[in-house]
CSV table of C-alpha atoms and ligand atoms in Angstrom, one decimal:
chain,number,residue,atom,x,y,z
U,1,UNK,CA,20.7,173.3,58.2
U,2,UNK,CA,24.0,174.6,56.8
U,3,UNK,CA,23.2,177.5,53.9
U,4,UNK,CA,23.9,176.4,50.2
U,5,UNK,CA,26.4,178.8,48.1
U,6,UNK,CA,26.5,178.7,44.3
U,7,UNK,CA,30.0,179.1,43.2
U,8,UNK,CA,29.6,179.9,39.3
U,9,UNK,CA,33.4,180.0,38.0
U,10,UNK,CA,34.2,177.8,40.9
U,11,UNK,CA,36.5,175.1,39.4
U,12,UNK,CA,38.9,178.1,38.2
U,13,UNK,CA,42.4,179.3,40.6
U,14,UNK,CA,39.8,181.7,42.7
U,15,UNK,CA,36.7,180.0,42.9
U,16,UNK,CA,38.5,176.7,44.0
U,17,UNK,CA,39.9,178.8,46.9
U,18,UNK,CA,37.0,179.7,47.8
U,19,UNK,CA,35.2,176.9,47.7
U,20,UNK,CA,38.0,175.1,50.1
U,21,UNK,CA,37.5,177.8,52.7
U,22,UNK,CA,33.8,178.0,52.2
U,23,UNK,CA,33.7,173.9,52.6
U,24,UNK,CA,35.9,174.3,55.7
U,25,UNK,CA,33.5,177.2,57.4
U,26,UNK,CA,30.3,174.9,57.2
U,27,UNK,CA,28.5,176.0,54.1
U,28,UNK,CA,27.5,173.5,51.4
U,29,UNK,CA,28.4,174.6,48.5
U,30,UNK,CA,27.4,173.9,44.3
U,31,UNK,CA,30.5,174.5,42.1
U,32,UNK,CA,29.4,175.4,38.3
U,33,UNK,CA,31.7,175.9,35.2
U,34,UNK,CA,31.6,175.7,31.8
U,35,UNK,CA,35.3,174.5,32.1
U,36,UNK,CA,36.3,177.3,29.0
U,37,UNK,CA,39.4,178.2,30.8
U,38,UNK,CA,40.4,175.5,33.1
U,39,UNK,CA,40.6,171.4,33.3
U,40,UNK,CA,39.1,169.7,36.4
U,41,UNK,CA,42.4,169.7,38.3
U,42,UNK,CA,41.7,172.2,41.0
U,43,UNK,CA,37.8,171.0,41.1
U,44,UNK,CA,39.7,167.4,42.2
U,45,UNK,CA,42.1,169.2,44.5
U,46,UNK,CA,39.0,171.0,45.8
U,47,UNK,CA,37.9,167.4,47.0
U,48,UNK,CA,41.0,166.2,48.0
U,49,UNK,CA,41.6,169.1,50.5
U,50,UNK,CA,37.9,168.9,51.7
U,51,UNK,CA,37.4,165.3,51.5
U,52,UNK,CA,34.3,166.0,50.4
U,53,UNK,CA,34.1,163.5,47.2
U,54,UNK,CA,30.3,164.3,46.8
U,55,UNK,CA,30.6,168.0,46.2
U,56,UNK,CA,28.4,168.3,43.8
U,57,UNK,CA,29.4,170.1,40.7
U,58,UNK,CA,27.5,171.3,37.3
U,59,UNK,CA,28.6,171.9,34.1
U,60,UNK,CA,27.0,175.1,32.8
U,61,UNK,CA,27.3,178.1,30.7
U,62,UNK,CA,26.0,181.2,32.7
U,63,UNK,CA,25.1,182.9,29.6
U,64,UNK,CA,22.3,180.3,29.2
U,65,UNK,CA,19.3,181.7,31.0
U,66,UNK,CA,17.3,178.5,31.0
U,67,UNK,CA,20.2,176.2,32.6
U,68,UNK,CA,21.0,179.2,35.1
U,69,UNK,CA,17.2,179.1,36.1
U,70,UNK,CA,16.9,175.5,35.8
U,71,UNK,CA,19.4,175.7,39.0
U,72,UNK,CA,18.0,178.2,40.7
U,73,UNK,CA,14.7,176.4,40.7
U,74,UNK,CA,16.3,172.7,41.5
U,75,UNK,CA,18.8,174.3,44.8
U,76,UNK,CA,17.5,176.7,47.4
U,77,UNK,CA,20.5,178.8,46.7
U,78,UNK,CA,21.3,181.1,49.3
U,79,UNK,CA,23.5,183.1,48.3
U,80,UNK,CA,25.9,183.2,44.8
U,81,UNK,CA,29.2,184.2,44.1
U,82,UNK,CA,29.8,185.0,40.5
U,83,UNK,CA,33.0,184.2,39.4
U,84,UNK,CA,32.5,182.9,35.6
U,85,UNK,CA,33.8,185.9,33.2
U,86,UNK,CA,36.7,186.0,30.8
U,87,UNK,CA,39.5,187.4,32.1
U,88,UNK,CA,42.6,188.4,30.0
U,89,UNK,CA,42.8,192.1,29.6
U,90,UNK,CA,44.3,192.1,26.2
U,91,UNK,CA,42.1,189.6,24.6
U,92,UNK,CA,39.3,191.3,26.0
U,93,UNK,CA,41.0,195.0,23.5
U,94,UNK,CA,40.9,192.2,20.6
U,95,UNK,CA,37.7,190.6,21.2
U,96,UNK,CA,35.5,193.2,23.0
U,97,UNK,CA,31.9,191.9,22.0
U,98,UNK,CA,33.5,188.2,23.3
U,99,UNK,CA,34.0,189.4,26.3
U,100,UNK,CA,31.0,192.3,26.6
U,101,UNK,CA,28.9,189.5,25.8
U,102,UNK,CA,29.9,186.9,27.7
U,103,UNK,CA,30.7,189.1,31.5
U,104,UNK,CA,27.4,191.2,31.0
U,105,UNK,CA,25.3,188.7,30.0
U,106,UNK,CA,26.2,186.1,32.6
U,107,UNK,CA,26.2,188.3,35.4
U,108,UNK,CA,22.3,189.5,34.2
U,109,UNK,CA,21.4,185.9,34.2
U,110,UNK,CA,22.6,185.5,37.8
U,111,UNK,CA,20.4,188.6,38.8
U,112,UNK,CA,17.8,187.6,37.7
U,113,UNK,CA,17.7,184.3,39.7
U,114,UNK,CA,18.8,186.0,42.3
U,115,UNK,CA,16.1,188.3,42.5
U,116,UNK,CA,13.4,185.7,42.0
U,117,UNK,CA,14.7,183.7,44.4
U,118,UNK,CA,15.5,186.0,47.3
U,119,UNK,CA,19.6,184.5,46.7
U,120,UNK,CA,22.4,187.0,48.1
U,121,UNK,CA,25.0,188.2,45.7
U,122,UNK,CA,28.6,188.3,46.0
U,123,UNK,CA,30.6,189.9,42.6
U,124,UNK,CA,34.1,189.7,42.3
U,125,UNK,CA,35.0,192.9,40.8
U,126,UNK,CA,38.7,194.3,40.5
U,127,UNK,CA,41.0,197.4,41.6
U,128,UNK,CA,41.2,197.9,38.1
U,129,UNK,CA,38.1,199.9,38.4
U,130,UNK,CA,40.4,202.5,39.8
U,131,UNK,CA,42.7,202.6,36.9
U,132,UNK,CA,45.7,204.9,37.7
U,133,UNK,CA,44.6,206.5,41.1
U,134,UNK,CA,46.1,210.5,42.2
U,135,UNK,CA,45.8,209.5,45.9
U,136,UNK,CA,47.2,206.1,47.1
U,137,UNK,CA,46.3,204.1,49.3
U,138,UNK,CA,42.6,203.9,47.8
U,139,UNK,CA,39.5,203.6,49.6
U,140,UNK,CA,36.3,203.0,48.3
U,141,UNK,CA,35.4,206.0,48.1
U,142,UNK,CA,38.4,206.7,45.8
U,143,UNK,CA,36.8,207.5,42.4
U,144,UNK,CA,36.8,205.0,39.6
U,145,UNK,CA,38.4,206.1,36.4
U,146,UNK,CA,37.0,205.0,32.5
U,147,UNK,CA,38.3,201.6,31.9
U,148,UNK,CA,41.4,200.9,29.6
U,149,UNK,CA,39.8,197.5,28.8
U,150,UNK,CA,36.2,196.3,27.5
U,151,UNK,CA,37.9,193.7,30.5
U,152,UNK,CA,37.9,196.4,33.3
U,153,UNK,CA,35.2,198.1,31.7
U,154,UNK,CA,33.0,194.6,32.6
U,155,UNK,CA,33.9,194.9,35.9
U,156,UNK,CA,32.6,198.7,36.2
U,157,UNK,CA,29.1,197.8,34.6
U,158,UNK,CA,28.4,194.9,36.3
U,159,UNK,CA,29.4,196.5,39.6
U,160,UNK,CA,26.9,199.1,38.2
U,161,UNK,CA,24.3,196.4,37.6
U,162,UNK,CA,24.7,195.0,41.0
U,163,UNK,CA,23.8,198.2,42.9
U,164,UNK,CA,21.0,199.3,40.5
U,165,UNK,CA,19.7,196.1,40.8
U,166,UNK,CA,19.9,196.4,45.0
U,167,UNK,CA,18.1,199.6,45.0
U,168,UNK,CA,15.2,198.5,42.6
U,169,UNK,CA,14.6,195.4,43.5
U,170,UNK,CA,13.2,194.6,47.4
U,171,UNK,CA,14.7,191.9,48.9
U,172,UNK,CA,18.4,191.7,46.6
U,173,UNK,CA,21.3,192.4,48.8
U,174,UNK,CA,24.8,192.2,47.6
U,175,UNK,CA,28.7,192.9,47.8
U,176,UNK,CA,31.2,194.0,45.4
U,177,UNK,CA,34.4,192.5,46.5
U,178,UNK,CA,37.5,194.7,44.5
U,179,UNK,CA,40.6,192.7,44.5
U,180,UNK,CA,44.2,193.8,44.4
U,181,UNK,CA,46.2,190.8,42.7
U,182,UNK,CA,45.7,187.8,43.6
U,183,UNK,CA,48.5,185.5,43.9
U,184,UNK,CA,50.4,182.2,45.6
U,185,UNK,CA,48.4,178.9,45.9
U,186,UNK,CA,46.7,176.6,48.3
U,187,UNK,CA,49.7,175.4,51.3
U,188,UNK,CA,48.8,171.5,50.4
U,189,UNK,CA,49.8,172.7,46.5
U,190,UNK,CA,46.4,170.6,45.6
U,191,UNK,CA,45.2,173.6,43.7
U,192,UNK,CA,47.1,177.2,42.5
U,193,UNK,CA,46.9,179.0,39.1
U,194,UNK,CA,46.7,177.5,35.8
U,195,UNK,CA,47.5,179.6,32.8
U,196,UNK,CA,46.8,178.5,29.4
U,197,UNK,CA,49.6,179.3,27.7
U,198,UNK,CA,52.1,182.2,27.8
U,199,UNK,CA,50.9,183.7,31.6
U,200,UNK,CA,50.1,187.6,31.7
U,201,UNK,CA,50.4,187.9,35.2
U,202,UNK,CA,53.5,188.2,36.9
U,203,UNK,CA,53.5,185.3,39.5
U,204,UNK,CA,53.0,183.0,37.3
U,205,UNK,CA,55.4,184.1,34.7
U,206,UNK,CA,58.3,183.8,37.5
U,207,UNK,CA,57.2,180.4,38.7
U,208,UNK,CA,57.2,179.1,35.0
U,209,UNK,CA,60.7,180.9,34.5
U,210,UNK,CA,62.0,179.1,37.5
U,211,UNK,CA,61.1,176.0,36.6
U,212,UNK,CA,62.5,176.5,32.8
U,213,UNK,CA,59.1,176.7,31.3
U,214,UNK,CA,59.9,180.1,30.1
U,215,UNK,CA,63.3,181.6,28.9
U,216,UNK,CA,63.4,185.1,31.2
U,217,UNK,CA,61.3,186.9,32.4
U,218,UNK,CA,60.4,190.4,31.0
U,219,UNK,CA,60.0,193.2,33.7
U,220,UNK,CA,57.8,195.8,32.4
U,221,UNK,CA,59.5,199.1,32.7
U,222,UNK,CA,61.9,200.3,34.8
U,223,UNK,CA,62.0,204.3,34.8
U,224,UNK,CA,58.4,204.2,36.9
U,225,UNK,CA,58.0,207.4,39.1
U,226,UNK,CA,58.3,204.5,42.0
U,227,UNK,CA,61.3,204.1,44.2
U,228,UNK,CA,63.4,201.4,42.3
U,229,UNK,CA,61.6,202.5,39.0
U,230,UNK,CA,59.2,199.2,38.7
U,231,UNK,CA,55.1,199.7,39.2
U,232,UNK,CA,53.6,198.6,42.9
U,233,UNK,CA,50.6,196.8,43.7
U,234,UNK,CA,49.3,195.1,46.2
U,235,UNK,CA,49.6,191.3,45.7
U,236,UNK,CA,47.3,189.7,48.3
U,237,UNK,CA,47.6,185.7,49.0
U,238,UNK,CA,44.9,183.9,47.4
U,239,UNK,CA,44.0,182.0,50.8
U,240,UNK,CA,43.6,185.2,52.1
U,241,UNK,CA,41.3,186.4,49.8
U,242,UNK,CA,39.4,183.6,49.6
U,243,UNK,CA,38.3,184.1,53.5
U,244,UNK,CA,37.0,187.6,52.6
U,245,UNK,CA,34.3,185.7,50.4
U,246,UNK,CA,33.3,183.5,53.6
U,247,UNK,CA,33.0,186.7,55.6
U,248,UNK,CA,31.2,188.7,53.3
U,249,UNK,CA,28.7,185.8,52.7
U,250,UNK,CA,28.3,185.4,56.5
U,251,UNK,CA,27.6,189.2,56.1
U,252,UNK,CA,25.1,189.0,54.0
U,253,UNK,CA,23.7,186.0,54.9
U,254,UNK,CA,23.5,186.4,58.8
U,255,UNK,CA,21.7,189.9,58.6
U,256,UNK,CA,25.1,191.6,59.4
U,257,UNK,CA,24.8,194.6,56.1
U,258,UNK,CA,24.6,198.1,56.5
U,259,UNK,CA,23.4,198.9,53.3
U,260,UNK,CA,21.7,196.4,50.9
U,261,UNK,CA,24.8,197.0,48.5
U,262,UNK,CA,28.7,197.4,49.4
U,263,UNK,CA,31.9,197.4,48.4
U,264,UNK,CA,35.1,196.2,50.1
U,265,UNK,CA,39.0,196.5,48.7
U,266,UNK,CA,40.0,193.1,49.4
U,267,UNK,CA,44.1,194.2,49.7
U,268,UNK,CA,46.8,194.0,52.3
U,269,UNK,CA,47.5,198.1,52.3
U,270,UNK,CA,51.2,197.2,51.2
U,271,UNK,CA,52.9,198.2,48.1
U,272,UNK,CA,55.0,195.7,46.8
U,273,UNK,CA,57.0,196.6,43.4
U,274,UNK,CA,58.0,194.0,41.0
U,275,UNK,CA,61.7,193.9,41.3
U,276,UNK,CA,60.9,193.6,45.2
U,277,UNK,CA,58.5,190.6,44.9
U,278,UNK,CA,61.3,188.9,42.3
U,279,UNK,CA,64.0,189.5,44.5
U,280,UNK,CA,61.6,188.0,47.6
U,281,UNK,CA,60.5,185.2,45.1
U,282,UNK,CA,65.0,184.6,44.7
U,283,UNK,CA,65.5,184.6,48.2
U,284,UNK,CA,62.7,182.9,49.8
U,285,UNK,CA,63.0,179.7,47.3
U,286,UNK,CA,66.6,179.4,47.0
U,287,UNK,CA,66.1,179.7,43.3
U,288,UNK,CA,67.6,182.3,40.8
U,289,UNK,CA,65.8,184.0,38.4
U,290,UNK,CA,66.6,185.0,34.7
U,291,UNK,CA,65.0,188.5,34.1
U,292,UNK,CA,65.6,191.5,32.2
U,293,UNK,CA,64.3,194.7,32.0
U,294,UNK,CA,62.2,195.4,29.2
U,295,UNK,CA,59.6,198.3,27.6
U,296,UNK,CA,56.6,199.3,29.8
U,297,UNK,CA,53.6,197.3,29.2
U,298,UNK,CA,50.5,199.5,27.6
U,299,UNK,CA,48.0,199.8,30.0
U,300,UNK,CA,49.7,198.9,33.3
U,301,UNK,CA,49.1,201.7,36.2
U,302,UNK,CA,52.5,202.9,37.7
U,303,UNK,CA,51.3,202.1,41.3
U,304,UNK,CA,47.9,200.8,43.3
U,305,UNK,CA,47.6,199.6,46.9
U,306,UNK,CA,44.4,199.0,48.7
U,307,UNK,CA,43.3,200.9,51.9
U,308,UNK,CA,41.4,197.4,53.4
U,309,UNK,CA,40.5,199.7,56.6
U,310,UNK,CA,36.5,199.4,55.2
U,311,UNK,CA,37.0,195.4,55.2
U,312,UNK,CA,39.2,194.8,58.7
U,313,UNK,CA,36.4,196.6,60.8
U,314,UNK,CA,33.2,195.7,58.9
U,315,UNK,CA,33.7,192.3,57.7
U,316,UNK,CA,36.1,191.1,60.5
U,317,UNK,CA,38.8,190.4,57.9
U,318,UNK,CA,42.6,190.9,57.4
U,319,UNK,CA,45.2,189.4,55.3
U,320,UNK,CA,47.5,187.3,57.2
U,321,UNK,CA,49.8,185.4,55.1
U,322,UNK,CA,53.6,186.8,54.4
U,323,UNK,CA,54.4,187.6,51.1
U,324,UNK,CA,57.2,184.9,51.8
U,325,UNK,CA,54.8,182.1,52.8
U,326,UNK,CA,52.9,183.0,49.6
U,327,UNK,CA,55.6,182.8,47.1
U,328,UNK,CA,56.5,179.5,48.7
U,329,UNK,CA,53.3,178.3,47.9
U,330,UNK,CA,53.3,179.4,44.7
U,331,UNK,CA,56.4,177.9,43.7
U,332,UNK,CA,55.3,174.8,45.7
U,333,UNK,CA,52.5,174.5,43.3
U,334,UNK,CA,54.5,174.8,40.4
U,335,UNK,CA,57.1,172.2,41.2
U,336,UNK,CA,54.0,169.6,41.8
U,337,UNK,CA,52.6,170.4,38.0
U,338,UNK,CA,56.4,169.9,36.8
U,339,UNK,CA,56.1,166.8,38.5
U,340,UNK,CA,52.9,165.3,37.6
J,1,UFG,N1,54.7,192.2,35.0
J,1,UFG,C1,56.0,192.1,34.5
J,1,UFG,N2,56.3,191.0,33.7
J,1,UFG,C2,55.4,190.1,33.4
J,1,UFG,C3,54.1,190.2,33.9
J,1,UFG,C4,53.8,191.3,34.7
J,1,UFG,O1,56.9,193.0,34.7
J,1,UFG,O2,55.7,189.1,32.7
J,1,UFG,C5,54.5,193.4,35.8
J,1,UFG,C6,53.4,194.3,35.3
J,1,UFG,O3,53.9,195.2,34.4
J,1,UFG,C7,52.8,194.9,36.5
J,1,UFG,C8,53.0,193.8,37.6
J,1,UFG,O4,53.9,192.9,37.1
J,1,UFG,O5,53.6,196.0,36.9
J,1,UFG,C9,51.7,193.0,37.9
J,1,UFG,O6,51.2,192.6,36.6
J,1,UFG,P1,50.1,191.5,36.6
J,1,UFG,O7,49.8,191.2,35.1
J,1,UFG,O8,50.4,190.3,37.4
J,1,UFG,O9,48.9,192.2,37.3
J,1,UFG,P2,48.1,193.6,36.9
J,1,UFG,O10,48.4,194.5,38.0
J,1,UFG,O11,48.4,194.0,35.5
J,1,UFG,O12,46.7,193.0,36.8
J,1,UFG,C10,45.7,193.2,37.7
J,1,UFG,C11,44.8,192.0,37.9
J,1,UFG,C12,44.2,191.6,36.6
J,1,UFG,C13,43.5,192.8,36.1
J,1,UFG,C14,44.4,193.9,35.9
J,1,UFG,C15,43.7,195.1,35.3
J,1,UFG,O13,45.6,190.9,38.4
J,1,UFG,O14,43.3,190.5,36.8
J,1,UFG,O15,45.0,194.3,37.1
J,1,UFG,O16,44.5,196.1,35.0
J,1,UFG,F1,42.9,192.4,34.9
């Protein structure tokens, strides 16, 4: 019988990824959101790409310890990825308790559960734990720095939860997946990102300038210690990063851990810096792009990449896609939301 995976968070741009891909490698998946921060576009897409019309789906606030256990008890769940948390880094400076509340509480909820019910647990945690790093690439091993952002400091303390939780509890296994940034969209452009309102994040922001959504596009900073004086990060394809989930649930699930709790750098070990991926983004799409350089941004690290040695070897994974195939898809997506 395939193995069941709860994917709380999963109608948002990452979980639907990883739903498709987890769909397409023979698990049966449960998708749960409370729908705060997305429509049910990518959940359709989801089924479209799949053609699995029946996935079932549940709406459901994580935070609510009866529905969360009320699930537990009606699936056997075999393992759950928790995705549901706020995630805008300067809301979360405005709004701390909103989002302390909401990312701790959630994630304690899904523990619990978890360890009742003997479920694996994946946690999608963030480079940001590494906050400005002396020695680049970084491995795991790289120290993590105080947060900037109740945000990043969410992702520390549940990280913290999860392996506290490992070591007490007999039975609980789980992985801490750190991403790099996330971009691009799904290459049938039936699901991709979907901002509410003005977009922090950088992709977006140059898809939506493209299209004429947005005026120009600000470029945070240019006199960066870097080599063309913009910051570098490691933007990894969001198909891509999607299979790291299925292989660190077949990990976990298939008796294949070497420690009851571990943590990979889901990146593709390349720096990229922002005027490079704009000028890739121009020339890859045919498409000019209205940008100006403007003041750094407070709280952006001058420069991260990932060392993903730890994930290649141990959980049989590697990014693939181009940065060019990526962007493609991204502004692929974008052009079909114009369009709808
Ligand atoms: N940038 C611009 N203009 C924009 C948006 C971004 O120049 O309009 C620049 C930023 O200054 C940064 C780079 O593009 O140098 C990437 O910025 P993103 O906002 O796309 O991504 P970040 O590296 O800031 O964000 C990542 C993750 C977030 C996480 C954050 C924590 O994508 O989920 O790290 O620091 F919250």
């Amino acid at each position: 019988m395939a193995k069941c995976v709860l994917v709380s968070g999963g109608a948002g741009f990452i979980g639907s990824h990883v739903t498709v891909e987890l769909i397409q490698a023979g698990y049966d998946v449960i998708v749960a959101d409370d729908m705060s921060n997305c429509d049910l576009t990518c959940f359709e897409g989801v089924k479209k790409i799949t053609g699995r019309e029946d996935l079932p789906f549940v709406k459901m606030n994580f935070c609510e310890e009866e529905s969360v256990n009320a699930l537990f008890n009606d699936h056997q769940i075999d393992a759950v990825i928790h995705f549901a948390a706020f995630k805008a880094v300067g809301e979360s400076v405005a709004e701390p308790l909103k989002y302390y509340g909401n990312n701790l509480v959630s994630f304690m909820n899904v523990l619990q559960a978890a360890r009742i019910k003997g479920s694996a647990v994946l946690f999608s945690s963030s480079a940001t734990v590494y906050g400005e790093p002396d020695i680049l690439p970084v491995t795991e091993r790289s120290p993590r720095q105080s947060a900037t952002s109740p945000y990043g400091n969410t992702k520390q303390i549940c990280e913290d939860m999860l392996r506290d939780s490992v070591k007490a509890y007999d039975g609980l296994r789980g992985i801490a997946l750190r991403y790099f940034n996330p971009i691009g969209a799904h290459p049938s452009a039936l699901i991709g990102e979907l901002p509410r309102g003005v977009p922090n994040n950088l992709v977006p922001f140059i898809t939506q300038t493209a299209i004429g959504k947005r005026e120009c596009l600000s470029i945070f900073g240019n006199d960066y210690p870097t080599p063309d004086g913009t910051c570098q990060r490691d933007y990894i394809d969001i198909v891509d990063l999607a299979k790291a989930h299925v292989c660190a649930v077949s990990r976990m699930l298939d008796g294949k851990m070497k420690e009851d709790y571990e943590i990979f750098n889901i990146g593709t070990g390349k720096p990229l810096s922002v005027l490079e991926l704009v000028n890739a983004f121009q020339k890859v799409n045919g498409v000019r792009l209205n940008y100006r350089f403007a003041p750094r941004r407070s709280g952006d690290v001058t420069a991260i990449w990932a060392d993903p040695s730890l994930a290649n070897r141990e959980l049989g994974w590697k990014a693939e896609r181009s940065i060019e195939e990526t962007l493609a898809a991204a502004w692929a997506w974008e052009q079909k939301l114009a369009n709808k």
